[in-house]
mmCIF file of C-alpha atoms in Angstrom:
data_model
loop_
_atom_site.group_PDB
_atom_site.id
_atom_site.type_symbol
_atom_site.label_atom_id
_atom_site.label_comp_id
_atom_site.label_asym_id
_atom_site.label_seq_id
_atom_site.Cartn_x
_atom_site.Cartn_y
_atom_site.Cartn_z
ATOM 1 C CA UNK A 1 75.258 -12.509 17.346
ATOM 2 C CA UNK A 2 74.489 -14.760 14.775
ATOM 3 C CA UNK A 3 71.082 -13.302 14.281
ATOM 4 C CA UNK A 4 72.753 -9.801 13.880
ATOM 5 C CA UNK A 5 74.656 -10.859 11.260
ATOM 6 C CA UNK A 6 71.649 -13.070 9.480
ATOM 7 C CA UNK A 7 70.099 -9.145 9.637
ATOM 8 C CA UNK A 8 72.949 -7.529 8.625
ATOM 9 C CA UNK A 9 73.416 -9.846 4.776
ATOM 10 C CA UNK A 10 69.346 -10.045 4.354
ATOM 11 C CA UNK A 11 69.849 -6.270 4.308
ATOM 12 C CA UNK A 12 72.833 -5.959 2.119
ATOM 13 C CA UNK A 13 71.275 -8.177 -0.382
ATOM 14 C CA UNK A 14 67.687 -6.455 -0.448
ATOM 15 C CA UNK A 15 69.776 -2.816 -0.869
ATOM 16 C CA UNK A 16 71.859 -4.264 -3.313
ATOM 17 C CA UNK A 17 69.057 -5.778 -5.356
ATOM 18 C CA UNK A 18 67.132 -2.121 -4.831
ATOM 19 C CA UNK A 19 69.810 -0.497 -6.719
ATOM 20 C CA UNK A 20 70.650 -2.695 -9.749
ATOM 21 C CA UNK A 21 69.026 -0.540 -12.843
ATOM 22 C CA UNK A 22 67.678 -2.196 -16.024
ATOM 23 C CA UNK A 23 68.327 -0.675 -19.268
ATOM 24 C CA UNK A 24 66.571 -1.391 -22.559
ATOM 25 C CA UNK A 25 68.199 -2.048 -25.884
ATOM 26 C CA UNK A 26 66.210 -2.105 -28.703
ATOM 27 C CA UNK A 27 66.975 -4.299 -31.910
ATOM 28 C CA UNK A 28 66.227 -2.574 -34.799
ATOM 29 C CA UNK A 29 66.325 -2.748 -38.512
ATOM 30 C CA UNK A 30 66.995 0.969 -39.106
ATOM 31 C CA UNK A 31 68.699 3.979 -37.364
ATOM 32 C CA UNK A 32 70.173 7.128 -37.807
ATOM 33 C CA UNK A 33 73.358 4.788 -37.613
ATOM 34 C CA UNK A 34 72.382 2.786 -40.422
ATOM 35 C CA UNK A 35 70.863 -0.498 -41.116
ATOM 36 C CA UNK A 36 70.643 -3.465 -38.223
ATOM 37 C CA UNK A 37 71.321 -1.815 -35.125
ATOM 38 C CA UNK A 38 71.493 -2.331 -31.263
ATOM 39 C CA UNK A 39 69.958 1.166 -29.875
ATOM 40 C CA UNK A 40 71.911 2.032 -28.033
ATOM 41 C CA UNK A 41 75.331 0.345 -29.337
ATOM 42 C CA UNK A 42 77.178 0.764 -26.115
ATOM 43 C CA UNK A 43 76.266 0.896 -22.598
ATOM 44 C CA UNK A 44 78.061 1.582 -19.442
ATOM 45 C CA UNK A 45 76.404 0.008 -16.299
ATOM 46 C CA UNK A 46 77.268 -1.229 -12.480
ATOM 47 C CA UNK A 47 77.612 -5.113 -11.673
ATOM 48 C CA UNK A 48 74.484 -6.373 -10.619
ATOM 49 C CA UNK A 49 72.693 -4.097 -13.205
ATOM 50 C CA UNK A 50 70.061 -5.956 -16.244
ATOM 51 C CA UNK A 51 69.763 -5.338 -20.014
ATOM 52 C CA UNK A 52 66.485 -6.350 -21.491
ATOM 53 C CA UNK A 53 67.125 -6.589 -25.230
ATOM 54 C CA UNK A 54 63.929 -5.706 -26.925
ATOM 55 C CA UNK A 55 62.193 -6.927 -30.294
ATOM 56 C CA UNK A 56 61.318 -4.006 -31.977
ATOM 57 C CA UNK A 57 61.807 -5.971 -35.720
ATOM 58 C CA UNK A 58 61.507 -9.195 -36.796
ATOM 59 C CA UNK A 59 64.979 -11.231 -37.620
ATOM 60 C CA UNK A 60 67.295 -11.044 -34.476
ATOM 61 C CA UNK A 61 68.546 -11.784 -31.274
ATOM 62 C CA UNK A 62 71.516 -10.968 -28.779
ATOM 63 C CA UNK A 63 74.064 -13.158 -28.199
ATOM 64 C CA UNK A 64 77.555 -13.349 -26.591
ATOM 65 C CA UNK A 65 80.710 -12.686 -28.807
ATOM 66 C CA UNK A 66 83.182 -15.472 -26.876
ATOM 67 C CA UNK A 67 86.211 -14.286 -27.860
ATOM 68 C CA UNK A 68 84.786 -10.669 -26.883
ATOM 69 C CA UNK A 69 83.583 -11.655 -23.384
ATOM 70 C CA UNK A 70 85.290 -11.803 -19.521
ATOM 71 C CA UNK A 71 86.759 -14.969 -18.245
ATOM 72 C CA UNK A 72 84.276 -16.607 -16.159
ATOM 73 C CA UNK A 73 80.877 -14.838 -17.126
ATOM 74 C CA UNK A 74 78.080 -16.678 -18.204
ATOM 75 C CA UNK A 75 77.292 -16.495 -21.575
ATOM 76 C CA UNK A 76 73.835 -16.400 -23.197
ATOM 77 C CA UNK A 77 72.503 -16.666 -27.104
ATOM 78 C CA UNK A 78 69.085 -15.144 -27.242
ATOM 79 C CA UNK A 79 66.404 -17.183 -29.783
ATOM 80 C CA UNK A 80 65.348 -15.384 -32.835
ATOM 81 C CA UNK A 81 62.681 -12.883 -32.633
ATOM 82 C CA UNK A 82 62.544 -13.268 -28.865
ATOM 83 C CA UNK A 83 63.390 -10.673 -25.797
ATOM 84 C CA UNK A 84 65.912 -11.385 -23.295
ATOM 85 C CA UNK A 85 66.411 -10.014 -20.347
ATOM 86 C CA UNK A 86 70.372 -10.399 -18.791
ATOM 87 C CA UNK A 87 72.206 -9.767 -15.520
ATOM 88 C CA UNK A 88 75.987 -8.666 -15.692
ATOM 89 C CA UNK A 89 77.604 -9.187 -12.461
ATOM 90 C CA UNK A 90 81.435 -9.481 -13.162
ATOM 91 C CA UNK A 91 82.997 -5.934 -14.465
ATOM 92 C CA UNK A 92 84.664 -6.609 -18.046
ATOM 93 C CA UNK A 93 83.958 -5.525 -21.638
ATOM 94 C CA UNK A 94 81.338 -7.513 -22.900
ATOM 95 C CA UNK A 95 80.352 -7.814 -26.989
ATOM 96 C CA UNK A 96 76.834 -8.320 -28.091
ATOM 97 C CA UNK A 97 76.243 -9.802 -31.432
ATOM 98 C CA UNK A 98 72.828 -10.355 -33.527
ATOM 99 C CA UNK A 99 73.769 -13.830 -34.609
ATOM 100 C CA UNK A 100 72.342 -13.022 -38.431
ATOM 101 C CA UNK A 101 73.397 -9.498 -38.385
ATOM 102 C CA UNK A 102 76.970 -9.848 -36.895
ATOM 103 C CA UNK A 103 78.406 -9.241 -40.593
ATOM 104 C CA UNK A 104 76.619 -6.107 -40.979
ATOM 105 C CA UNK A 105 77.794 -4.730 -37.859
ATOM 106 C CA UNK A 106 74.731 -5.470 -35.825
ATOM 107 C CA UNK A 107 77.281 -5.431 -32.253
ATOM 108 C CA UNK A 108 77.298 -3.140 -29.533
ATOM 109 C CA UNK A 109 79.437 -3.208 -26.595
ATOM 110 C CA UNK A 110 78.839 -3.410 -22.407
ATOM 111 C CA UNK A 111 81.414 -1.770 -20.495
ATOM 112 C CA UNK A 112 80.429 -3.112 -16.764
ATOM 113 C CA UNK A 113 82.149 -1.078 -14.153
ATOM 114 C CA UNK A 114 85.035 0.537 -14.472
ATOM 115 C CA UNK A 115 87.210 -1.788 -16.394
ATOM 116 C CA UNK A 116 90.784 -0.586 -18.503
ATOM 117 C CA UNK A 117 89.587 -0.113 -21.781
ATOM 118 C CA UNK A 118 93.397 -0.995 -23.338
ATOM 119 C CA UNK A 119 92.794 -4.570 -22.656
ATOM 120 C CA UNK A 120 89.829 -5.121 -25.057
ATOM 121 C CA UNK A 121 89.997 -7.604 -27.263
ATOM 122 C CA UNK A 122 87.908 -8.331 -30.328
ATOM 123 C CA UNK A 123 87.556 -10.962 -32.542
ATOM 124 C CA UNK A 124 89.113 -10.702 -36.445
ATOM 125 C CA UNK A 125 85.110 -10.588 -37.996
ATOM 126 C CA UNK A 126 83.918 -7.668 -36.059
ATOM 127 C CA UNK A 127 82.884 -5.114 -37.924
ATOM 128 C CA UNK A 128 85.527 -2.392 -35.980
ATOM 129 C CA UNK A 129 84.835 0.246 -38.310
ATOM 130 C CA UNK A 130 81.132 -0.037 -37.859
ATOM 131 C CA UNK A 131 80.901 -0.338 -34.063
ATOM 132 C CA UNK A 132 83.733 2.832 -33.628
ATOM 133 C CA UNK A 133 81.034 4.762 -35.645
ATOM 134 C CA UNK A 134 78.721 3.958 -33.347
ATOM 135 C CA UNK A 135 80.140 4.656 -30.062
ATOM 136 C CA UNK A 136 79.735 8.491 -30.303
ATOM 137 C CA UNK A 137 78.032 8.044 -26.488
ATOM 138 C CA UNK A 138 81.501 7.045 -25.154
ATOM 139 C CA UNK A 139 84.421 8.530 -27.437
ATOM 140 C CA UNK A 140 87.615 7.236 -25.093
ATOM 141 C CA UNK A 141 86.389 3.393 -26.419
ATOM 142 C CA UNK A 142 87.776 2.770 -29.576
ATOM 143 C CA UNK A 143 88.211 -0.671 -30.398
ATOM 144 C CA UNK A 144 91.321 -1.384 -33.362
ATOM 145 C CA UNK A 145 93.127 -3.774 -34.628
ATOM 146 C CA UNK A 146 96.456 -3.564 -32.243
ATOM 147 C CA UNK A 147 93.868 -4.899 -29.644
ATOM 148 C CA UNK A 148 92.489 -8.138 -30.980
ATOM 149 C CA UNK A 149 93.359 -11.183 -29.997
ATOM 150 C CA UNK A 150 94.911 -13.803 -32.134
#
């Protein structure tokens, strides 16, 4: 019996690990968005799933925005000029900042799972009208002002 279910988690885990997907995000100085860019600026992915954030310019990094971020997740701040790669396995909104760039709207936004989009909350120095300008891939998020936080 106890072997059985030994069997039965070693195989749950292996499938689960089989289907996690990794996704790319490249940092970049320039886009048909504008200047200093996540590309993409929003992604919607599973729990489990990975985001390797790519250097494709010199000058940033990905990091967590805390007051933009589920209770309980780990947070991360990548180094300058270096790739990261990052598992998400708790379903929230998640917002990704390049720690230089944040002012200039360098942010994009990780929807993992399914998660109710009116609960987002953002902090008062994102760049809102930036990243809504951005998020032509997923027009139902729009993050405003009645949903910050204090």
């Amino acid at each position: 019996m106890f072997k059985s279910l030994l069997t039965v988690l070693g195989t749950s885990l292996i499938a689960s690990t089989l289907y996690a997907a990794q996704y790319e995000v490249k940092m970049v100085n320039r886009n048909q968005l504008g200047a200093m860019s996540y590309e993409p600026s929003y992604l919607n992915i599973q729990p489990g799933d990975t985001v390797k954030f790519l250097r494709t310019a010199p000058g940033h990094n990905a990091a967590t925005i805390s007051s933009m971020w589920p209770e309980g997740a780990a947070t991360f701040r990548g180094n300058i000029n270096e790739e990261i790669v990052m598992s998400f396995d708790q379903e929230g909104i998640y917002g990704i900042e390049c720690t230089p760039h944040m002012a200039m709207g360098m942010v994009m936004v990780i929807q993992v799972g399914d998660k109710d989009l009116s609960t987002v909350s953002a902090p008062e120095s994102l760049p809102l009208q930036i990243l809504n300008s951005s998020m032509q891939t997923k027009p139902s998020l729009k993050i405003s002002k009645r949903l910050l936080s204090a």
